[in-house]
Amino acid sequence: MRRQAVVASTVALLLVAGSAPASAASGESHAYAGANVTFDLQGSAVTDYSVGGETIVQSVGVQSVSKAGGGGGGGGGGGLLGANGRADLSAAANLSLAGLSLGATTETSAAVRADSGATLTAHDDDNGVLVIDSGSDTQVVVANLTGGASAADDGDSQVQVTTDDGTKATFIAVGNASVTVTNDGDVSGRVGPNGSVVLRSYPDGKDDADEHAEDLIASGRAAAEVYAGAAADASGDLRTSVVTYADDVTMSAERAGESTVNVTADRASHTGTIVVTTVSEAAVGSTDDLHVTVSGGTAVEASSYGDLRSAVGSDHSAYLVKQHAHESGTAFVAFNHFSERTASVSGASAANDGGSDDGDAADGGDSGSETTSGGSSPGFGVVTLAGALVALAAVLLARRD
């Protein structure tokens, strides 16, 4: 269990089981309702944060440390944060939180901005990922868990939460951050510059792949996540959500054929990273036998998470595929280096649609050929060529008519 002090130049996080702060009940209410995530915005708190119909957090609010009384140590001077890295929870209960407003919203995300400079971004994906960033100012964050929820330390950078109905969730400290459970069973922590706190929820249950994803995110080895699934409406379009955990990484995802999703990552530095890509059957047809190809070099199938981590900075990229019980699969893709790279994740139906793997790569920022160690999986180039031939045949028939 973590008990170390954290440097003063930090953002503080308090996750307190109990009733919502009084300030959360005041102010105008603005509701957000996505396909997976819903919450209300009431003055100075995000309230009733729910994922998949299950309420995970009762309220979340923020305030700058200067206004929260962040000075002083060991209880002297009325400071909220002591030199031992713990917080005066009684002071937090009476904390006047900063005003919140709903910022930019897209089909898959909603940004909440605080007067104190912090940003809380809700990602409308399967795990309802909530990312809390401090901005340029030091912040205090207060989140009240639902009544009956329990919390437990899991190493130095994670707190496991179980709601009163048994739903699992995890608070993850990323970068210059820490989270821990207090002696009273509450949760407190701090987030420093270039750090954030991430909330991942599991309304459909949590498995081994989810545990490893948390570890990769907490350690900084995974710089981003991508979710690809069916549209929330009847349009049939692919619905993608992108979450980044590093400032120097940009991501995009798009459908490339009926059974393939292309995930493109670009990074300012040459250093490789891992991208966690979760796809549903609606996106790739079948997740029973996912195939992965990577542009700009050879991609091999890792036999363990250790091999996956070792691929970063090595001579080749790697991937590891895990299926979930809820009709989805996750491809952990380790890009060995950058700049722009593209991973193509294909379902079993794509593998059955054409030919053998010819090693052709999807277009990427690096030169080189692409192969996979899976054996019979066709490269994305084969799928593209097949589509082009079908289109050409249609044009010739039209001309004959």
XYZ file of N, CA and C in Angstrom, residues 158-280:
369
model
N -2.983 2.415 -8.825
C -4.353 2.037 -9.145
C -5.179 1.844 -7.878
N -6.439 2.204 -7.975
C -7.408 1.924 -6.916
C -8.590 1.213 -7.556
N -8.879 0.025 -7.061
C -9.991 -0.764 -7.577
C -11.265 -0.407 -6.804
N -12.337 -0.155 -7.543
C -13.606 0.227 -6.948
C -14.671 -0.795 -7.313
N -15.492 -1.153 -6.348
C -16.661 -2.001 -6.590
C -17.884 -1.249 -6.089
N -18.829 -0.970 -6.979
C -20.039 -0.250 -6.577
C -20.947 -1.170 -5.776
N -22.012 -0.602 -5.219
C -22.895 -1.393 -4.371
C -23.601 -2.508 -5.135
N -23.713 -2.394 -6.470
C -24.344 -3.460 -7.252
C -23.326 -4.410 -7.870
N -22.042 -4.259 -7.503
C -21.014 -5.183 -7.961
C -20.268 -4.766 -9.211
N -20.582 -3.628 -9.803
C -19.867 -3.167 -10.994
C -18.440 -2.765 -10.634
N -17.485 -3.185 -11.463
C -16.083 -2.893 -11.228
C -15.664 -1.621 -11.960
N -14.750 -0.889 -11.360
C -14.145 0.290 -11.983
C -12.762 0.474 -11.380
N -11.915 1.209 -12.090
C -10.547 1.435 -11.611
C -10.135 2.871 -11.862
N -9.590 3.511 -10.821
C -8.930 4.800 -10.971
C -7.454 4.534 -11.197
N -6.904 5.096 -12.275
C -5.515 4.848 -12.660
C -4.747 6.162 -12.671
N -3.613 6.186 -11.995
C -2.734 7.356 -12.032
C -1.772 7.194 -13.194
N -1.731 8.190 -14.079
C -0.891 8.142 -15.270
C 0.136 9.271 -15.196
N 1.388 8.955 -15.490
C 2.426 9.974 -15.462
C 2.758 10.387 -14.048
N 2.926 11.685 -13.827
C 3.293 12.216 -12.519
C 2.056 12.274 -11.632
N 1.661 11.106 -11.114
C 0.416 11.007 -10.351
C 0.471 9.814 -9.423
N -0.402 9.808 -8.444
C -0.555 8.660 -7.556
C -1.966 8.642 -7.010
N -2.471 7.459 -6.718
C -3.769 7.299 -6.057
C -3.619 6.238 -4.984
N -4.346 6.367 -3.901
C -4.261 5.405 -2.812
C -5.502 5.478 -1.947
N -5.730 4.440 -1.163
C -6.862 4.378 -0.234
C -6.383 4.796 1.142
N -7.149 5.630 1.812
C -6.774 6.105 3.139
C -7.062 5.039 4.186
N -6.586 5.293 5.405
C -6.825 4.367 6.506
C -8.311 4.235 6.827
N -9.081 5.230 6.476
C -10.523 5.206 6.735
C -11.314 4.544 5.611
N -10.610 4.048 4.595
C -11.300 3.382 3.509
C -11.712 4.292 2.376
N -11.390 5.584 2.483
C -11.644 6.508 1.384
C -10.457 6.436 0.407
N -10.470 7.294 -0.604
C -9.403 7.278 -1.607
C -8.862 8.678 -1.780
N -7.552 8.822 -1.765
C -6.944 10.122 -2.016
C -5.743 9.949 -2.923
N -5.311 11.054 -3.519
C -4.154 10.960 -4.382
C -3.752 12.325 -4.891
N -2.711 12.348 -5.705
C -2.237 13.591 -6.294
C -1.864 13.375 -7.748
N -2.017 14.409 -8.532
C -1.630 14.389 -9.943
C -0.761 15.609 -10.200
N 0.467 15.386 -10.604
C 1.390 16.477 -10.867
C 1.356 16.921 -12.320
N 2.238 17.837 -12.687
C 2.325 18.285 -14.081
C 2.567 17.096 -15.002
N 1.954 17.124 -16.178
C 2.054 16.047 -17.155
C 1.471 14.733 -16.640
N 0.551 14.833 -15.705
C -0.117 13.645 -15.198
C -1.609 13.744 -15.377
N -2.291 12.645 -15.155
C -3.748 12.628 -15.219
C -4.265 11.449 -14.415
N -5.530 11.506 -14.099
C -6.204 10.377 -13.460
C -7.270 9.872 -14.413
N -7.279 8.568 -14.623
C -8.180 7.930 -15.583
C -9.129 7.008 -14.834
N -10.400 7.091 -15.156
C -11.398 6.171 -14.620
C -11.858 5.254 -15.737
N -11.684 3.952 -15.558
C -12.198 2.946 -16.500
C -13.236 2.109 -15.773
N -14.366 1.870 -16.420
C -15.467 1.131 -15.817
C -15.761 -0.120 -16.633
N -16.351 -1.118 -15.963
C -16.582 -2.412 -16.611
C -18.005 -2.910 -16.361
N -18.993 -2.283 -16.986
C -20.384 -2.710 -16.776
C -20.666 -4.111 -17.299
N -19.845 -4.602 -18.253
C -20.027 -5.948 -18.797
C -19.119 -6.975 -18.133
N -18.439 -6.576 -17.073
C -17.523 -7.481 -16.393
C -16.080 -7.199 -16.768
N -15.173 -7.613 -15.906
C -13.749 -7.341 -16.068
C -12.993 -8.656 -16.227
N -12.048 -8.710 -17.188
C -11.290 -9.937 -17.416
C -9.796 -9.655 -17.398
N -9.013 -10.677 -17.716
C -7.560 -10.582 -17.658
C -7.018 -9.521 -18.611
N -7.602 -9.418 -19.808
C -7.141 -8.413 -20.766
C -7.338 -7.007 -20.224
N -8.446 -6.774 -19.510
C -8.688 -5.463 -18.894
C -7.632 -5.148 -17.839
N -7.269 -6.159 -17.056
C -6.237 -5.956 -16.033
C -4.908 -5.545 -16.669
N -4.539 -6.204 -17.759
C -3.284 -5.876 -18.419
C -3.347 -4.500 -19.073
N -4.506 -4.138 -19.617
C -4.658 -2.804 -20.198
C -4.433 -1.738 -19.130
N -4.980 -1.945 -17.937
C -4.770 -0.999 -16.844
C -3.291 -0.855 -16.497
N -2.585 -1.989 -16.427
C -1.167 -1.949 -16.083
C -0.353 -1.201 -17.143
N -0.695 -1.429 -18.422
C 0.034 -0.755 -19.502
C -0.216 0.748 -19.488
N -1.445 1.139 -19.167
C -1.780 2.563 -19.094
C -1.080 3.211 -17.898
N -1.154 2.549 -16.740
C -0.553 3.105 -15.523
C 0.957 3.250 -15.654
N 1.609 2.320 -16.334
C 3.072 2.357 -16.467
C 3.538 3.325 -17.538
N 2.590 3.861 -18.327
C 2.952 4.756 -19.405
C 3.350 4.044 -20.678
N 3.298 2.714 -20.697
C 3.669 1.966 -21.903
C 2.599 2.066 -22.988
N 1.358 2.217 -22.578
C 0.261 2.397 -23.540
C -0.090 3.875 -23.592
N 0.114 4.484 -24.753
C -0.116 5.927 -24.893
C -1.507 6.248 -25.397
N -2.272 5.241 -25.814
C -3.589 5.533 -26.373
C -4.450 4.276 -26.396
N -5.752 4.504 -26.488
C -6.740 3.442 -26.677
C -7.663 3.818 -27.823
N -8.132 2.807 -28.545
C -9.102 3.007 -29.609
C -10.222 2.004 -29.426
N -11.472 2.480 -29.576
C -12.647 1.613 -29.554
C -13.347 1.740 -30.900
N -13.708 0.618 -31.492
C -14.425 0.621 -32.768
C -15.619 -0.309 -32.658
N -16.805 0.238 -32.938
C -18.019 -0.558 -32.839
C -19.101 -0.024 -33.743
N -20.309 -0.507 -33.527
C -21.437 -0.102 -34.351
C -21.881 1.302 -33.989
N -22.518 1.971 -34.943
C -23.069 3.301 -34.694
C -24.208 3.206 -33.695
N -24.428 4.315 -32.977
C -25.492 4.348 -31.984
C -26.865 4.362 -32.643
N -26.934 4.771 -33.921
C -28.212 4.812 -34.635
C -28.256 3.696 -35.677
N -29.185 3.794 -36.603
C -29.365 2.748 -37.603
C -28.578 3.013 -38.890
N -27.611 3.926 -38.833
C -26.874 4.294 -40.044
C -25.964 3.179 -40.532
N -25.522 2.325 -39.614
C -24.618 1.262 -39.982
C -23.169 1.697 -40.087
N -22.888 2.969 -39.836
C -21.516 3.470 -39.914
C -20.687 2.969 -38.737
N -19.378 2.918 -38.949
C -18.473 2.548 -37.867
C -18.379 3.699 -36.866
N -18.396 3.365 -35.582
C -18.308 4.354 -34.519
C -16.988 4.138 -33.794
N -16.133 5.153 -33.790
C -14.821 5.011 -33.165
C -14.631 6.049 -32.066
N -13.921 5.642 -31.017
C -13.580 6.533 -29.916
C -12.083 6.416 -29.663
N -11.406 7.540 -29.524
C -9.960 7.568 -29.320
C -9.648 8.253 -27.999
N -8.833 7.615 -27.177
C -8.391 8.174 -25.901
C -6.867 8.204 -25.906
N -6.272 9.365 -25.670
C -4.813 9.459 -25.623
C -4.360 9.767 -24.199
N -3.257 9.135 -23.796
C -2.700 9.319 -22.465
C -1.348 10.017 -22.508
N -0.909 10.426 -23.691
C 0.350 11.158 -23.855
C 0.096 12.347 -24.762
N 0.695 13.485 -24.426
C 0.440 14.715 -25.171
C 1.004 14.682 -26.586
N 2.015 13.854 -26.829
C 2.682 13.889 -28.132
C 2.183 12.814 -29.100
N 1.050 12.216 -28.813
C 0.497 11.171 -29.673
C -0.842 11.625 -30.233
N -1.024 11.451 -31.540
C -2.318 11.689 -32.176
C -2.791 10.384 -32.809
N -4.106 10.160 -32.755
C -4.668 8.896 -33.216
C -5.859 9.149 -34.114
N -6.098 8.199 -35.018
C -7.326 8.191 -35.812
C -7.660 6.754 -36.136
N -8.932 6.495 -36.397
C -9.379 5.152 -36.747
C -10.479 5.256 -37.785
N -10.465 4.337 -38.738
C -11.478 4.336 -39.783
C -11.662 2.930 -40.323
N -12.832 2.684 -40.894
C -13.112 1.390 -41.497
C -12.409 1.290 -42.837
N -11.836 0.127 -43.111
C -11.186 -0.147 -44.393
C -11.716 -1.485 -44.892
N -12.885 -1.466 -45.517
C -13.551 -2.703 -45.891
C -14.504 -3.132 -44.798
N -15.316 -4.151 -45.087
C -16.362 -4.556 -44.153
C -15.817 -5.184 -42.877
N -14.603 -5.726 -42.920
C -14.099 -6.488 -41.776
C -12.753 -6.003 -41.263
N -12.362 -4.785 -41.622
C -11.051 -4.269 -41.219
C -11.177 -2.854 -40.669
N -10.460 -2.591 -39.597
C -10.363 -1.255 -39.023
C -8.900 -0.824 -39.067
N -8.648 0.323 -39.643
C -7.298 0.891 -39.683
C -7.123 1.868 -38.529
N -6.080 1.683 -37.746
C -5.747 2.562 -36.625
C -4.415 3.221 -36.939
N -4.410 4.539 -37.069
C -3.204 5.273 -37.422
C -2.728 6.093 -36.228
N -1.465 5.925 -35.894
C -0.865 6.651 -34.770
C 0.311 7.474 -35.274
N 0.436 8.676 -34.743
C 1.553 9.547 -35.090
C 2.115 10.110 -33.791
N 3.430 10.160 -33.704
C 4.071 10.644 -32.487
C 5.218 11.565 -32.841
N 5.345 12.634 -32.081
C 6.394 13.612 -32.363
C 7.781 13.016 -32.165
N 7.932 12.147 -31.172
C 9.222 11.523 -30.926
C 9.309 10.195 -31.670
N 10.506 9.656 -31.762
C 10.746 8.394 -32.462
C 10.364 7.196 -31.602
N 10.179 7.422 -30.306
C 9.939 6.331 -29.362
C 8.639 5.604 -29.657
N 8.687 4.289 -29.661
C 7.495 3.493 -29.891
C 6.570 3.486 -28.692
N 5.404 2.888 -28.859
C 4.430 2.802 -27.770
C 3.432 1.698 -28.075
N 2.593 1.401 -27.110
C 1.539 0.397 -27.268
C 0.198 1.108 -27.398
N -0.620 0.652 -28.337
C -1.976 1.163 -28.510
C -2.945 0.018 -28.250
N -3.870 0.231 -27.337
C -4.878 -0.772 -26.997
C -6.089 -0.558 -27.908
N -6.390 -1.517 -28.773
C -7.465 -1.371 -29.747
C -8.540 -2.422 -29.498
N -9.727 -1.976 -29.137
C -10.852 -2.881 -28.890
C -11.865 -2.742 -30.012
N -12.222 -3.856 -30.628
C -13.166 -3.858 -31.743
C -14.324 -4.795 -31.418
N -15.509 -4.444 -31.901
C -16.685 -5.284 -31.717
C -16.946 -6.082 -32.979
